[in-house]
PDB file of C-alpha atoms in Angstrom:
ATOM      1  CA  MET A  15       0.141   0.095  -0.245  1.00 52.00           C
ATOM      2  CA  THR A  16       1.700   3.020  -0.417  1.00 70.00           C
ATOM      3  CA  GLY A  17      -0.424   5.458   0.364  1.00 80.00           C
ATOM      4  CA  LYS A  18      -2.354   6.936  -1.959  1.00 88.00           C
ATOM      5  CA  LEU A  19      -5.943   8.261  -1.713  1.00 89.00           C
ATOM      6  CA  ARG A  20      -8.920   8.972  -4.138  1.00 87.00           C
ATOM      7  CA  ASN A  21     -11.293  11.883  -3.172  1.00 92.00           C
ATOM      8  CA  MET A  22     -14.413  11.565  -4.692  1.00 94.00           C
ATOM      9  CA  THR A  23     -17.980  12.483  -4.684  1.00 96.00           C
ATOM     10  CA  SER A  24     -21.300  12.281  -5.859  1.00 96.00           C
ATOM     11  CA  ILE A  25     -24.593  13.697  -6.187  1.00 98.00           C
ATOM     12  CA  TYR A  26     -27.973  12.185  -6.668  1.00 98.00           C
ATOM     13  CA  LEU A  27     -30.962  13.970  -7.123  1.00 98.00           C
ATOM     14  CA  LEU A  28     -34.076  13.112  -6.719  1.00 97.00           C
ATOM     15  CA  LYS A  29     -37.641  14.292  -7.603  1.00 96.00           C
ATOM     16  CA  ASN A  30     -41.141  13.073  -6.034  1.00 91.00           C
ATOM     17  CA  ASP A  31     -40.251   8.904  -6.472  1.00 90.00           C
ATOM     18  CA  LYS A  32     -37.385   9.244  -9.142  1.00 96.00           C
ATOM     19  CA  ILE A  33     -33.761   9.678  -8.964  1.00 97.00           C
ATOM     20  CA  LEU A  34     -31.551  10.763 -11.632  1.00 97.00           C
ATOM     21  CA  LEU A  35     -28.527   8.574 -13.187  1.00 97.00           C
ATOM     22  CA  LEU A  36     -25.927   9.333 -15.342  1.00 95.00           C
ATOM     23  CA  TYR A  37     -24.526   6.668 -17.173  1.00 94.00           C
ATOM     24  CA  ARG A  38     -20.666   7.492 -17.536  1.00 87.00           C
ATOM     25  CA  GLN A  39     -19.009   7.339 -20.721  1.00 79.00           C
ATOM     26  CA  GLY A  40     -15.345   7.662 -21.233  1.00 70.00           C
ATOM     27  CA  GLY A  41     -14.624   7.913 -17.220  1.00 65.00           C
ATOM     28  CA  LYS A  42     -10.641   7.764 -16.099  1.00 67.00           C
ATOM     29  CA  VAL A  43     -12.351   5.943 -12.850  1.00 67.00           C
ATOM     30  CA  VAL A  44     -15.983   4.343 -13.751  1.00 71.00           C
ATOM     31  CA  SER A  45     -16.906   4.155 -17.283  1.00 69.00           C
ATOM     32  CA  ASP A  46     -19.583   2.230 -18.712  1.00 84.00           C
ATOM     33  CA  VAL A  47     -22.017   2.046 -15.436  1.00 92.00           C
ATOM     34  CA  TRP A  48     -24.983   4.848 -13.640  1.00 95.00           C
ATOM     35  CA  THR A  49     -23.682   6.684 -11.092  1.00 94.00           C
ATOM     36  CA  GLY A  50     -24.890   9.433  -9.423  1.00 94.00           C
ATOM     37  CA  SER A  51     -26.581  12.738 -11.344  1.00 95.00           C
ATOM     38  CA  ALA A  52     -23.162  14.750 -11.370  1.00 95.00           C
ATOM     39  CA  GLY A  53     -19.764  13.756  -9.571  1.00 94.00           C
ATOM     40  CA  GLY A  54     -15.910  13.236  -9.764  1.00 91.00           C
ATOM     41  CA  HIS A  55     -12.156  14.472  -8.104  1.00 91.00           C
ATOM     42  CA  PHE A  56     -12.007  16.924  -5.705  1.00 93.00           C
ATOM     43  CA  GLU A  57      -9.484  20.226  -6.474  1.00 92.00           C
ATOM     44  CA  GLU A  58      -7.264  20.245  -4.019  1.00 90.00           C
ATOM     45  CA  PHE A  59      -8.449  23.873  -2.458  1.00 92.00           C
ATOM     46  CA  GLU A  60     -11.426  21.421  -1.573  1.00 91.00           C
ATOM     47  CA  LEU A  61      -9.880  18.614   0.329  1.00 88.00           C
ATOM     48  CA  ASN A  62     -11.629  19.275   3.120  1.00 91.00           C
ATOM     49  CA  ASP A  63     -14.828  21.115   1.651  1.00 96.00           C
ATOM     50  CA  ALA A  64     -16.668  18.061  -0.073  1.00 96.00           C
ATOM     51  CA  LYS A  65     -19.820  20.136  -0.595  1.00 97.00           C
ATOM     52  CA  ALA A  66     -17.593  22.864  -2.132  1.00 97.00           C
ATOM     53  CA  CYS A  67     -16.945  19.658  -4.592  1.00 96.00           C
ATOM     54  CA  VAL A  68     -20.000  18.481  -5.175  1.00 97.00           C
ATOM     55  CA  LEU A  69     -21.608  21.868  -5.453  1.00 98.00           C
ATOM     56  CA  ARG A  70     -18.343  22.716  -8.476  1.00 97.00           C
ATOM     57  CA  GLU A  71     -19.339  19.394 -10.102  1.00 96.00           C
ATOM     58  CA  MET A  72     -22.886  19.486  -9.974  1.00 97.00           C
ATOM     59  CA  ASN A  73     -22.541  23.208 -11.884  1.00 96.00           C
ATOM     60  CA  GLU A  74     -19.384  21.542 -14.305  1.00 95.00           C
ATOM     61  CA  GLU A  75     -22.101  18.540 -15.176  1.00 94.00           C
ATOM     62  CA  LEU A  76     -25.585  19.796 -14.872  1.00 96.00           C
ATOM     63  CA  GLY A  77     -25.781  23.346 -15.592  1.00 95.00           C
ATOM     64  CA  LEU A  78     -27.325  23.808 -11.782  1.00 97.00           C
ATOM     65  CA  ARG A  79     -26.409  25.781  -9.184  1.00 97.00           C
ATOM     66  CA  GLU A  80     -27.076  25.555  -5.005  1.00 97.00           C
ATOM     67  CA  ASP A  81     -30.194  27.404  -5.669  1.00 97.00           C
ATOM     68  CA  ASN A  82     -31.660  25.242  -8.029  1.00 98.00           C
ATOM     69  CA  ILE A  83     -32.144  22.403  -5.544  1.00 98.00           C
ATOM     70  CA  ARG A  84     -33.104  21.962  -1.574  1.00 97.00           C
ATOM     71  CA  ASN A  85     -32.105  19.533   1.082  1.00 97.00           C
ATOM     72  CA  LEU A  86     -28.958  19.232   0.242  1.00 98.00           C
ATOM     73  CA  SER A  87     -27.198  16.428   2.472  1.00 97.00           C
ATOM     74  CA  LEU A  88     -23.986  14.626   3.437  1.00 98.00           C
ATOM     75  CA  ARG A  89     -25.336  10.889   3.691  1.00 98.00           C
ATOM     76  CA  TYR A  90     -23.046   8.588   2.848  1.00 98.00           C
ATOM     77  CA  VAL A  91     -19.458   8.232   3.096  1.00 97.00           C
ATOM     78  CA  THR A  92     -17.145   5.087   1.808  1.00 97.00           C
ATOM     79  CA  LEU A  93     -13.797   3.552   1.767  1.00 95.00           C
ATOM     80  CA  ARG A  94     -12.331   1.051  -0.603  1.00 94.00           C
ATOM     81  CA  ARG A  95      -8.965  -0.124  -0.519  1.00 92.00           C
ATOM     82  CA  THR A  96      -8.591  -0.913  -4.453  1.00 89.00           C
ATOM     83  CA  LYS A  97      -5.659  -0.293  -7.403  1.00 87.00           C
ATOM     84  CA  GLY A  98      -2.750   0.316  -4.759  1.00 88.00           C
ATOM     85  CA  GLU A  99      -5.044   2.989  -3.093  1.00 91.00           C
ATOM     86  CA  ILE A 100      -7.702   4.257  -1.097  1.00 93.00           C
ATOM     87  CA  ARG A 101     -10.824   5.350  -2.516  1.00 91.00           C
ATOM     88  CA  GLN A 102     -13.427   7.920  -0.438  1.00 95.00           C
ATOM     89  CA  ASN A 103     -16.209   8.675  -1.900  1.00 96.00           C
ATOM     90  CA  TYR A 104     -18.980  11.093  -0.433  1.00 97.00           C
ATOM     91  CA  TYR A 105     -22.243  10.739  -1.073  1.00 98.00           C
ATOM     92  CA  PHE A 106     -24.848  13.786  -1.083  1.00 98.00           C
ATOM     93  CA  PHE A 107     -28.817  13.508  -2.161  1.00 98.00           C
ATOM     94  CA  ALA A 108     -30.421  16.668  -2.914  1.00 98.00           C
ATOM     95  CA  MET A 109     -34.471  17.449  -3.992  1.00 97.00           C
ATOM     96  CA  LEU A 110     -34.547  19.198  -7.423  1.00 97.00           C
ATOM     97  CA  LYS A 111     -36.707  22.081  -6.353  1.00 96.00           C
ATOM     98  CA  ASP A 112     -40.388  22.649  -8.282  1.00 94.00           C
ATOM     99  CA  GLY A 113     -39.839  24.566 -11.310  1.00 94.00           C
ATOM    100  CA  VAL A 114     -36.371  23.724 -12.640  1.00 95.00           C
ATOM    101  CA  ARG A 115     -35.745  21.724 -15.521  1.00 93.00           C
ATOM    102  CA  ASP A 116     -35.710  18.188 -15.259  1.00 93.00           C
ATOM    103  CA  ASP A 117     -34.294  17.411 -18.419  1.00 94.00           C
ATOM    104  CA  LEU A 118     -31.100  17.855 -18.327  1.00 95.00           C
ATOM    105  CA  VAL A 119     -28.022  16.984 -20.067  1.00 93.00           C
ATOM    106  CA  SER A 120     -24.593  16.150 -19.125  1.00 93.00           C
ATOM    107  CA  ASN A 121     -20.995  16.636 -21.154  1.00 87.00           C
ATOM    108  CA  GLU A 122     -20.159  12.757 -18.688  1.00 89.00           C
ATOM    109  CA  GLY A 123     -22.748  10.503 -20.673  1.00 91.00           C
ATOM    110  CA  GLU A 124     -26.663   9.879 -20.415  1.00 94.00           C
ATOM    111  CA  LEU A 125     -29.085  11.243 -17.804  1.00 96.00           C
ATOM    112  CA  LYS A 126     -31.964   9.165 -17.383  1.00 97.00           C
ATOM    113  CA  TRP A 127     -34.786   9.297 -14.316  1.00 97.00           C
ATOM    114  CA  PHE A 128     -35.477   5.595 -12.282  1.00 97.00           C
ATOM    115  CA  PRO A 129     -37.932   5.029 -10.243  1.00 95.00           C
ATOM    116  CA  LEU A 130     -36.254   4.226  -6.918  1.00 93.00           C
ATOM    117  CA  LYS A 131     -37.678   0.710  -7.434  1.00 91.00           C
ATOM    118  CA  GLN A 132     -36.291  -0.163 -10.610  1.00 91.00           C
ATOM    119  CA  LEU A 133     -32.418   0.607  -9.341  1.00 93.00           C
ATOM    120  CA  ASP A 134     -31.474  -3.219  -8.290  1.00 89.00           C
ATOM    121  CA  GLU A 135     -31.243  -3.956 -12.221  1.00 86.00           C
ATOM    122  CA  LEU A 136     -29.010  -1.399 -13.133  1.00 94.00           C
ATOM    123  CA  GLU A 137     -24.996  -1.560 -13.495  1.00 93.00           C
ATOM    124  CA  MET A 138     -22.937   0.545 -10.759  1.00 95.00           C
ATOM    125  CA  PRO A 139     -19.406   1.061  -9.573  1.00 93.00           C
ATOM    126  CA  TYR A 140     -18.937  -0.948  -6.667  1.00 93.00           C
ATOM    127  CA  THR A 141     -19.658   1.004  -3.912  1.00 94.00           C
ATOM    128  CA  ALA A 142     -22.688   2.709  -5.189  1.00 95.00           C
ATOM    129  CA  ARG A 143     -24.206  -0.072  -6.101  1.00 96.00           C
ATOM    130  CA  TYR A 144     -24.477  -1.190  -1.813  1.00 97.00           C
ATOM    131  CA  VAL A 145     -25.485   2.850  -1.487  1.00 97.00           C
ATOM    132  CA  MET A 146     -27.924   2.412  -3.274  1.00 97.00           C
ATOM    133  CA  ASP A 147     -29.696  -0.239  -1.861  1.00 96.00           C
ATOM    134  CA  HIS A 148     -29.309   0.835   1.282  1.00 97.00           C
ATOM    135  CA  TYR A 149     -30.576   4.200   0.449  1.00 97.00           C
ATOM    136  CA  CYS A 150     -33.815   2.995  -0.873  1.00 95.00           C
ATOM    137  CA  LEU A 151     -34.543   0.222   2.098  1.00 96.00           C
ATOM    138  CA  VAL A 152     -32.959   2.726   4.640  1.00 96.00           C
ATOM    139  CA  GLY A 153     -31.497   6.033   3.917  1.00 96.00           C
ATOM    140  CA  GLN A 154     -34.681   7.573   2.412  1.00 96.00           C
ATOM    141  CA  TYR A 155     -36.042   7.259   5.593  1.00 96.00           C
ATOM    142  CA  SER A 156     -33.461   9.124   7.678  1.00 95.00           C
ATOM    143  CA  ASP A 157     -31.252  12.334   8.025  1.00 95.00           C
ATOM    144  CA  LYS A 158     -28.658  10.051   9.388  1.00 97.00           C
ATOM    145  CA  ILE A 159     -25.250   9.733   7.713  1.00 98.00           C
ATOM    146  CA  TYR A 160     -23.234   6.190   7.384  1.00 98.00           C
ATOM    147  CA  THR A 161     -20.250   5.073   6.622  1.00 98.00           C
ATOM    148  CA  GLY A 162     -19.629   2.546   4.453  1.00 97.00           C
ATOM    149  CA  VAL A 163     -16.797   0.008   4.772  1.00 97.00           C
ATOM    150  CA  ALA A 164     -15.984  -2.346   1.434  1.00 96.00           C
ATOM    151  CA  ASN A 165     -14.564  -5.690   1.336  1.00 94.00           C
ATOM    152  CA  GLU A 166     -14.703  -8.095  -1.322  1.00 92.00           C
ATOM    153  CA  ASN A 167     -18.263  -9.299  -0.195  1.00 94.00           C
ATOM    154  CA  GLU A 168     -19.952  -6.546   0.952  1.00 96.00           C
ATOM    155  CA  VAL A 169     -20.119  -3.150   2.327  1.00 97.00           C
ATOM    156  CA  ILE A 170     -20.749  -2.893   5.839  1.00 97.00           C
ATOM    157  CA  PHE A 171     -22.856   0.103   7.182  1.00 98.00           C
ATOM    158  CA  LEU A 172     -22.927   1.847   9.924  1.00 97.00           C
ATOM    159  CA  GLU A 173     -24.704   4.798  11.244  1.00 97.00           C
ATOM    160  CA  LEU A 174     -22.086   7.944  11.799  1.00 96.00           C
ATOM    161  CA  PRO A 175     -23.307  10.071  15.239  1.00 93.00           C
ATOM    162  CA  GLU A 176     -21.918  13.564  16.621  1.00 92.00           C
ATOM    163  CA  PHE A 177     -21.003  13.156  19.447  1.00 92.00           C
TER     164      PHE A 177
END
């Protein structure tokens, strides 16, 4: 283990009972799978501010600003050791405000709205798959933050309490 870290963030936009996913194409880390609505790597000036990173990525990839969404919240932080690095992912969720166009386009691939009940049919990156499964079963009904640690069989989630 070299001690190399890869910090990434994603935002999942919701509207009614649907979630916006991106079929990412041509990505350096993930490609040809369904991911969050927008996301990417932290810039140096964002290393201690995951929210700043996700808002920048959302603006760059979707053309949305913070005032186009509501209830933005960090819900999951996952760790996975792979390919000689530790990957830290910060997963945010938010609601698209009423009146904001939902026919969004992305320069990263194809966007599509899915009912939450259809997500188990989609191919996703390893930790994202477990985050979406947990969100559909537990996370959408709470406002807690969860941590997830990946092993070769699953991602184990724990509530991250503040104390």
